[in-house]
Amino acid sequence: MKRRILSTASVLAVGALALTSCAGAAGTADDGGAEGRTPLTVSVWNYEGTPEFAALFDAYEAANPDIDIQPVDILADNYAEKVTTMLAGGDDTDVLTMKNVIDYSRFANRGQLEDISDVVADLPGDELAGLDAFELDGAYYAAPYRQDFWLLYYNKDLFDAAGVDYPEDMTWEEYEQVAEKIAAETDADGTYQHVWRSLVHSTAAAQSGGDLIGGDYGFLKDRYETALNLQDAGASLAWSTATSQQTGYGSMFETEKAAMVPMGTWYIAALLKAQNDGVADFDWGLAAMPQLESGGEVTTFGSPTSFAVNGNAAHSQEAREFIAWAAGEEGAAAIAEIGVVPALRTDAITEAYFGIDGMPGDDGSAAAFSPDVSALEMPVSELSSDVDQILTEEHQLIMSGEKSVDAGIADMEKRVKNEVLD
Amino acid sequence: MSGLVKETSVPRTADSRAPEGGGFDAPAPMRRVPAKEVRQRRGDRITYAVLCVLVVLLMVPFIWMVSSSLKHDNQVFTVPIQWIPEEFVWSNYADIWERIPMLGYVQNSLYLAVIITCLQVLTGSLAAYGFAKVRFPGRDWLFLGYIATIAVPWQAYMVPQYIMMQRMELTNTFWSLILLQAFGAFGVFLMRQYYMTIPDELCEAARIDGLSEYGIWARVILPLSKPALATLALLTFVNTWNDYMGPFIYLTSNRLWTVQLGLRSFVGQFDAEFAMIMTGSVISVVPILIIFLIGQKHFIEGIATSGMKG
Amino acid sequence: MNTSSIEAGPLAAAAAEPAARPAAGGGRPAGNRRQARRNTLIGWSFILPNFLGFLAFTLIPVIAAFGLAFMHWNSFSTPRWVGLENFRTMFASETFWIALRNTVVYTIGHVPLTLALALGLALLVNRKLKGIGLFRVAIFFPYITSLVAVAVVWNMLFNPESGPINQFLMWIGISDPPGWTSSTTWAMPAVIITSVWRDMGYYMVLYLAGLQAIPRELYEAAEVDGASAWQRFWNVTLPGLRPTTFFVVVMLTVASFKVFDLIVVMTEGGPGRSTTVLSQLIYREGILQGEFGYSSAISLVLFLLVLGVTVVQFRIQQRRER
């Protein structure tokens, strides 16, 4: 009887082997060699869910019929880990997409990327937002093709219900007052401050000129006070609750639980989609991030996404050509069309961007789209990721009320100096 | 304190084992007295009551999963938690098959889980016999080496492992995962511990009857270890089915992806479609449920029904 | 103890219980060399299919990883020998000690609770009742529920102000209930409670298999002797479960020392570093930062720690046998 079970099991196993024979059942087989075209492999995250890649690749293939771009699809979660592992195994994917500047710092400092300074030299540097950030000891190892920056999303209906003027050129004090007023007048929270450290840290660094890897963090104090005041006054969701419940900023805004949400420009596409699908139904607008003073320059921060050439690339020359194209005019036009903010900022591209169906048409929103300064979320250096870890840990302690602002900042300074800078 | 056990540690036949033995109120033997029956019935009722309360406590997160799978994305993570969706989005369960090649992912997962489970059970129970019932020099040190590797976190050696697989050109094939997961120490350890409880007198008797060691393994030991085999198969299946990091590191082509990878493809750079993820998670529990319900019968019936002659 | 304890060392001897039984094939007096050689061949022939795979795909990479502990390697360059430098860095790092302490605290909390509950549940559902299969599935459910769902729901239950747990605590008169996952003191207990809840069904399944191996006549004999339910449990069930318990304790301890997934999803090691554990450091330093040598050094320490604890468990087990 037991033997029968065993033999059934082995028959099953062999059958299953024969059935799929290691081919994989999901989708069609990869197209092998496209006749005569040079294959160019590009590592991407979430190819299906991130339309900018297909937009770029299709446009590039149309312009360069001799190139066949083959995306190497990696999940967005743990993208960097998989790329690290692949590279350790000697992988020869040509182009590596850098998800954020911290990843870029890691890969570049480990010597895994090719120096592409000559490619960057030919790019229109002045118009390419965030390009300077990629310089490491005088050389460039990646070029940005996309740069999202932070602005303020607001719900016009809730502002009207509370009888508050639409935000425009706000200071942080005004932001707090408006949030508290709306919280008092309506069922919604005045604002939703997402749990990420960058909302406090990178804003403060950009607007007051602080250095996030410098070891002195006094400049963070005011923004912490803003965040804590808001949650103490009940004008924003408590940080602890938001973290532990994994609250989505999209949920907060789209279900009208919060009247304002400071967030990156990447959210525009998702918001438009939610409205199209009928799961979010209200009038919204864009405003600049609150500033230290009114009437001055508008300063915000952004996170560029970039392409780099693998040090082991099989087709290094083709990879460079692709990067130059993607960071330039044509690449920018290809992604602006589908609602993604390109690194290259020209009037024509902004116009194309606001031409998308469903974008708010008011002047304020368009103005919010052209900040004067868009600093980098985190400076690029070999220390970035270590400092990031410490700042994140201390940030949690301040926001959950375990440490006072002053004590938390003092500990950040102490730990960064002891554990990283020494 | 274990005198009782030693005293009665005589060769016993499979049929003599208690299917339901071991509870606080162990089953009544043949001669039942009415008072006892009453007590037992009351005991059953209490057991049911305790179990029902437990089930509620245990199922709450799963209920949240089901509820979230019937929502729109932006209603999943609301504060406070909304247990009953405002609007039941049944279409999630229809859409998911089109949004991602879910059927193909299920097939891939099944394929991997079945093969790995079969290999693990087969090689594990074989090796366990060597460790438990055959004595030879160096055996126990070898076994110690087996257990010791369990103590090393996978994160520590996954890169050396990957480099090896890359050199053998096995990355991005199912082979990599099958080879990595089918020969684990877990199955060997589990089966060995179970074999330890099977009296050696049984093997000895079979040997006198002229059975070879392989014959003893196949005709004496295996039939007696059904509960352990069922347990090993179930746990291996579940762990393979739910594994994320292994397939993530080794399988790059979308064609090869498993369910757990497919579900993560709803996570984007800045946000995620959690309603879809929960829909997929609910679906991916179904095969495990089926396996469990089939397998759990052996926790009771296994030994009682497998008669041993001689 | 029988002879195997002498030739095999303390660990395996304790595992080889119930000790009083002679192992098969070894029934004849040792010294019969041909018999011994034959046994070696037979033994290896059973072990080989698994061992080859195990050697090639687990043992060799593990040894390679341990070698890296004495080198500097960023996954790209050629590894460079640095001796004990990685260990010096590690012992000087505050985060390492915090993670070590957290890992130990987690293990101390997680192992006994899970063990007791898994055994209790196994006894509870190890009987023939209508629909008992469904209850067994239900107890196994936490293990197969998506981790995200587990984290979100338990965090909701633990919410300091509105969570039902604290509301209950206040109702029974505790005026200042813990802050659970948003407090550095209480985050670890919260994680332990959640993980015990999640894992007990898994280990219950192992116990269920073990319970089947206890002969029925032992219970009958005990009953004839007039043993109470408690005495039957203590004198029949527990000793009969010893090989299973040993397996469960070892697996549970190892798994606790290696805990990773649940913590990452539930607290990400926070707030601050209050729930950061060693596996997280290994992961972060290795695969994220590319400090593979340093990361391997931490793994080696974790490995030795687990091995040490396991040896102690064997010893305790051994003493009980006497």
Coordinates of C-alpha atoms in Angstrom, one line a residue, chain C:
Chain C
M1 CA 23.9 5.1 28.3
N2 CA 24.7 2.7 25.6
T3 CA 28.0 2.5 23.6
S4 CA 26.9 5.0 21.0
S5 CA 27.5 7.8 23.4
I6 CA 31.2 7.0 23.5
E7 CA 31.8 6.7 19.8
A8 CA 29.5 9.6 18.8
G9 CA 30.1 12.3 21.2
P10 CA 27.5 14.0 23.5
L11 CA 25.3 15.6 20.9
A12 CA 24.2 12.7 18.9
A13 CA 24.0 10.4 21.9
A14 CA 21.4 12.4 23.4
A15 CA 19.5 12.6 20.2
A16 CA 19.7 8.9 19.9
E17 CA 17.1 8.4 22.5
P18 CA 15.3 6.5 23.7
A19 CA 18.7 5.5 24.6
A20 CA 18.2 2.0 26.0
R21 CA 17.5 0.5 22.6
P22 CA 20.1 -1.2 20.5
A23 CA 20.4 0.2 17.0
A24 CA 19.7 -2.2 14.2
G25 CA 22.6 -3.8 12.4
G26 CA 24.6 -3.1 15.5
G27 CA 22.8 -5.8 17.4
R28 CA 25.8 -8.1 17.1
P29 CA 28.8 -7.4 19.2
A30 CA 31.1 -4.8 17.6
G31 CA 34.4 -6.1 16.4
N32 CA 33.0 -8.1 13.6
R33 CA 34.8 -6.1 11.0
R34 CA 33.1 -7.3 7.9
Q35 CA 29.8 -6.6 9.5
A36 CA 31.0 -3.1 10.3
R37 CA 32.2 -2.5 6.7
R38 CA 28.9 -3.8 5.4
N39 CA 27.0 -1.4 7.7
T40 CA 29.0 1.5 6.6
L41 CA 28.2 0.8 3.0
I42 CA 24.6 0.3 3.7
G43 CA 24.3 3.4 5.8
W44 CA 26.0 5.5 3.2
S45 CA 23.8 4.1 0.5
F46 CA 20.8 5.4 2.4
I47 CA 22.3 8.7 3.1
L48 CA 24.0 9.4 -0.2
P49 CA 21.1 10.6 -2.4
N50 CA 20.3 13.4 0.1
F51 CA 23.9 14.0 1.1
L52 CA 25.2 14.7 -2.4
G53 CA 22.6 17.5 -2.9
F54 CA 23.2 18.7 0.6
L55 CA 27.0 18.8 0.2
A56 CA 27.0 20.6 -3.1
F57 CA 24.2 23.1 -2.6
T58 CA 24.3 23.9 1.1
L59 CA 27.5 22.7 2.9
I60 CA 30.0 24.1 0.4
P61 CA 28.3 27.6 0.1
V62 CA 28.1 27.7 3.9
I63 CA 31.8 26.9 4.3
A64 CA 32.6 29.5 1.6
A65 CA 30.5 32.1 3.5
F66 CA 32.4 31.3 6.7
G67 CA 35.7 31.8 4.8
L68 CA 34.5 35.2 3.8
A69 CA 34.3 36.2 7.4
F70 CA 38.1 36.6 7.4
M71 CA 38.1 38.6 4.2
H72 CA 37.1 41.9 2.8
W73 CA 34.9 41.4 -0.2
N74 CA 32.4 43.8 -1.8
S75 CA 31.0 41.2 -4.2
F76 CA 32.9 42.8 -7.1
S77 CA 36.6 42.9 -6.3
T78 CA 38.8 39.9 -5.5
P79 CA 38.5 39.0 -1.8
R80 CA 41.3 40.2 0.4
W81 CA 42.4 38.5 3.6
V82 CA 42.0 40.7 6.6
G83 CA 42.2 38.2 9.5
L84 CA 40.1 39.2 12.4
E85 CA 39.4 42.8 11.3
N86 CA 35.7 42.1 10.6
F87 CA 35.3 40.7 14.1
R88 CA 37.0 43.7 15.7
T89 CA 34.7 46.0 13.8
M90 CA 31.7 43.9 14.9
F91 CA 32.6 43.8 18.6
A92 CA 33.1 47.6 18.5
S93 CA 29.7 48.2 17.0
E94 CA 27.0 49.2 19.3
T95 CA 24.3 48.1 16.8
F96 CA 25.7 44.5 16.9
W97 CA 25.4 44.2 20.6
I98 CA 21.9 45.7 20.5
A99 CA 20.9 43.2 17.8
L100 CA 22.5 40.3 19.7
R101 CA 20.6 41.2 22.9
N102 CA 17.3 41.6 20.9
T103 CA 17.8 38.2 19.2
V104 CA 18.4 36.5 22.6
V105 CA 15.4 38.2 24.2
Y106 CA 13.2 37.2 21.3
T107 CA 14.4 33.6 21.5
I108 CA 13.9 33.4 25.3
G109 CA 10.4 34.7 24.9
H110 CA 9.4 32.9 21.8
V111 CA 10.7 29.3 22.4
P112 CA 9.0 28.3 25.6
L113 CA 5.6 30.0 24.8
T114 CA 5.4 28.5 21.3
L115 CA 6.5 25.1 22.6
A116 CA 3.8 25.0 25.4
L117 CA 1.0 26.3 23.1
A118 CA 2.0 24.0 20.3
L119 CA 1.9 21.0 22.6
G120 CA -1.4 22.1 24.2
L121 CA -3.1 22.6 20.9
A122 CA -1.8 19.3 19.6
L123 CA -3.3 17.5 22.6
L124 CA -6.5 19.5 22.2
V125 CA -7.1 18.5 18.6
N126 CA -5.6 15.0 18.8
R127 CA -8.9 13.2 19.1
K128 CA -11.7 11.9 17.0
L129 CA -14.4 14.5 16.9
K130 CA -16.6 15.6 14.2
G131 CA -15.0 18.3 12.1
I132 CA -11.8 18.2 14.0
G133 CA -9.9 18.5 10.6
L134 CA -11.3 21.9 10.1
F135 CA -10.2 23.0 13.6
R136 CA -6.7 21.7 12.8
V137 CA -6.6 23.8 9.6
A138 CA -7.8 26.8 11.5
I139 CA -4.9 26.5 13.9
F140 CA -2.5 26.2 11.0
F141 CA -4.0 29.2 9.3
P142 CA -1.9 31.9 10.9
Y143 CA 1.1 30.3 9.4
I144 CA -0.3 30.6 5.9
T145 CA -1.9 34.0 6.2
S146 CA -0.1 36.7 4.4
L147 CA 2.5 38.4 6.6
V148 CA 1.2 41.8 5.6
A149 CA -2.2 41.0 6.9
V150 CA -0.7 39.6 10.1
A151 CA 1.3 42.8 10.7
V152 CA -1.5 45.1 10.0
V153 CA -4.1 43.4 12.1
W154 CA -1.9 42.8 15.1
N155 CA -0.6 46.4 14.9
M156 CA -4.3 47.4 15.0
L157 CA -4.9 45.2 18.0
F158 CA -1.8 46.7 19.7
N159 CA -2.7 50.3 18.9
P160 CA -1.9 52.2 22.1
E161 CA -5.1 54.4 22.1
S162 CA -7.8 52.7 20.1
G163 CA -6.6 49.1 20.1
P164 CA -8.8 46.4 21.8
I165 CA -5.9 45.1 23.8
N166 CA -5.2 48.3 25.6
Q167 CA -8.9 49.1 25.9
F168 CA -9.3 45.8 27.7
L169 CA -6.3 46.6 29.9
M170 CA -7.8 49.9 30.8
W171 CA -11.1 48.3 31.5
I172 CA -9.6 45.9 34.0
G173 CA -8.0 48.9 35.7
I174 CA -4.6 49.4 34.2
S175 CA -4.4 53.1 33.8
D176 CA -1.2 53.3 31.9
P177 CA -1.2 50.4 29.3
P178 CA 1.9 49.7 27.2
G179 CA 2.6 51.5 23.9
W180 CA 3.4 48.2 22.2
T181 CA 4.9 48.6 18.8
S182 CA 5.4 52.3 19.1
S183 CA 7.4 52.0 22.3
T184 CA 11.0 50.8 22.6
T185 CA 10.2 48.8 25.7
W186 CA 7.1 47.0 24.5
A187 CA 7.8 46.5 20.8
M188 CA 9.7 43.3 21.4
P189 CA 6.9 41.7 23.6
A190 CA 4.4 42.7 20.9
V191 CA 6.5 41.0 18.2
I192 CA 7.0 37.9 20.4
I193 CA 3.2 37.6 21.0
T194 CA 2.5 37.9 17.3
S195 CA 5.1 35.4 16.3
V196 CA 4.0 32.9 18.9
W197 CA 0.5 33.2 17.6
R198 CA 1.8 32.7 14.1
D199 CA 4.1 29.7 14.7
M200 CA 2.2 27.6 17.2
G201 CA 0.1 25.9 14.5
Y202 CA 3.3 24.9 12.6
Y203 CA 4.8 23.2 15.5
M204 CA 1.4 21.7 16.5
V205 CA 1.5 19.8 13.3
L206 CA 4.9 18.3 14.2
Y207 CA 3.5 17.3 17.6
L208 CA 0.5 15.7 16.1
A209 CA 2.7 13.4 14.2
G210 CA 4.7 12.6 17.3
L211 CA 1.5 11.8 19.3
Q212 CA 0.7 9.0 16.9
A213 CA 3.8 7.1 17.9
I214 CA 2.8 6.6 21.5
P215 CA 1.4 3.1 21.9
R216 CA -2.2 2.9 23.2
E217 CA -1.5 0.1 25.6
L218 CA 0.6 2.4 27.7
Y219 CA -2.5 4.5 28.4
E220 CA -4.5 1.4 29.1
A221 CA -1.8 0.2 31.5
A222 CA -1.7 3.6 33.2
E223 CA -5.5 3.6 33.5
V224 CA -5.5 0.1 35.1
D225 CA -2.9 1.5 37.6
G226 CA -5.5 4.2 38.4
A227 CA -3.4 7.0 37.0
S228 CA -5.2 10.4 36.7
A229 CA -5.3 12.3 33.5
W230 CA -2.5 14.5 34.7
Q231 CA -0.4 11.5 35.6
R232 CA -1.0 9.9 32.3
F233 CA 0.1 13.0 30.6
W234 CA 3.2 13.3 32.7
N235 CA 4.2 9.6 32.7
V236 CA 3.1 8.5 29.3
T237 CA 2.6 11.4 26.9
L238 CA 5.6 13.5 27.7
P239 CA 8.2 10.7 27.7
G240 CA 6.7 9.3 24.5
L241 CA 7.0 12.7 22.9
R242 CA 10.6 13.1 23.8
P243 CA 12.1 12.7 20.3
T244 CA 9.5 15.0 18.9
T245 CA 10.1 17.6 21.6
F246 CA 13.8 17.4 21.0
F247 CA 13.2 18.1 17.3
V248 CA 10.8 20.9 18.0
V249 CA 13.0 22.5 20.5
V250 CA 16.0 22.5 18.2
M251 CA 14.1 23.7 15.2
L252 CA 12.3 26.3 17.2
T253 CA 15.5 27.7 18.8
V254 CA 17.2 27.8 15.5
A255 CA 14.3 29.5 13.8
S256 CA 14.1 32.0 16.7
F257 CA 17.7 32.9 16.4
K258 CA 17.3 33.4 12.7
V259 CA 14.0 35.4 12.9
F260 CA 13.7 37.8 10.0
D261 CA 10.5 38.0 8.0
L262 CA 8.0 38.8 10.7
I263 CA 10.1 41.5 12.3
V264 CA 10.8 43.2 8.9
V265 CA 7.1 43.3 8.1
M266 CA 5.9 44.2 11.6
T267 CA 8.4 46.8 12.9
E268 CA 11.3 46.9 10.5
G269 CA 13.5 46.6 13.5
G270 CA 12.1 49.8 15.1
P271 CA 11.2 52.0 16.8
G272 CA 14.8 52.9 16.8
R273 CA 16.8 49.7 17.1
S274 CA 14.5 48.2 19.7
T275 CA 13.6 45.1 17.6
T276 CA 16.6 44.9 15.3
V277 CA 17.9 41.3 15.2
L278 CA 21.1 39.7 13.9
S279 CA 19.6 38.3 10.7
Q280 CA 18.6 41.9 9.7
L281 CA 22.2 43.0 10.2
I282 CA 23.5 40.1 8.2
Y283 CA 21.1 41.0 5.4
R284 CA 21.7 44.7 5.5
E285 CA 25.5 44.6 5.8
G286 CA 25.8 41.9 3.2
I287 CA 23.4 42.1 0.4
L288 CA 22.5 45.8 0.8
Q289 CA 25.8 47.4 1.7
G290 CA 28.0 44.9 0.0
E291 CA 30.2 44.3 3.0
F292 CA 30.0 40.5 2.6
G293 CA 33.0 39.8 4.8
Y294 CA 31.5 41.7 7.7
S295 CA 28.1 40.2 7.2
S296 CA 29.7 36.7 7.2
A297 CA 31.5 37.4 10.4
I298 CA 28.1 38.2 12.0
S299 CA 26.7 35.0 10.6
L300 CA 29.6 33.0 12.1
V301 CA 28.9 34.5 15.5
L302 CA 25.2 33.7 15.2
F303 CA 26.0 30.2 14.1
L304 CA 28.3 29.6 17.1
L305 CA 25.7 31.0 19.4
V306 CA 23.0 28.7 18.1
L307 CA 25.3 25.7 18.1
G308 CA 26.2 26.5 21.7
V309 CA 22.6 26.6 22.8
T310 CA 21.8 23.4 20.9
V311 CA 24.7 21.6 22.7
V312 CA 23.2 22.7 26.0
Q313 CA 19.8 21.4 25.0
F314 CA 21.4 18.1 24.1
R315 CA 23.1 18.0 27.5
I316 CA 19.9 18.7 29.4
Q317 CA 18.1 16.1 27.3
Q318 CA 20.9 13.6 28.1
R319 CA 20.6 14.3 31.9
R320 CA 16.9 13.7 31.8
E321 CA 17.4 10.4 30.2
R322 CA 19.3 9.1 33.3

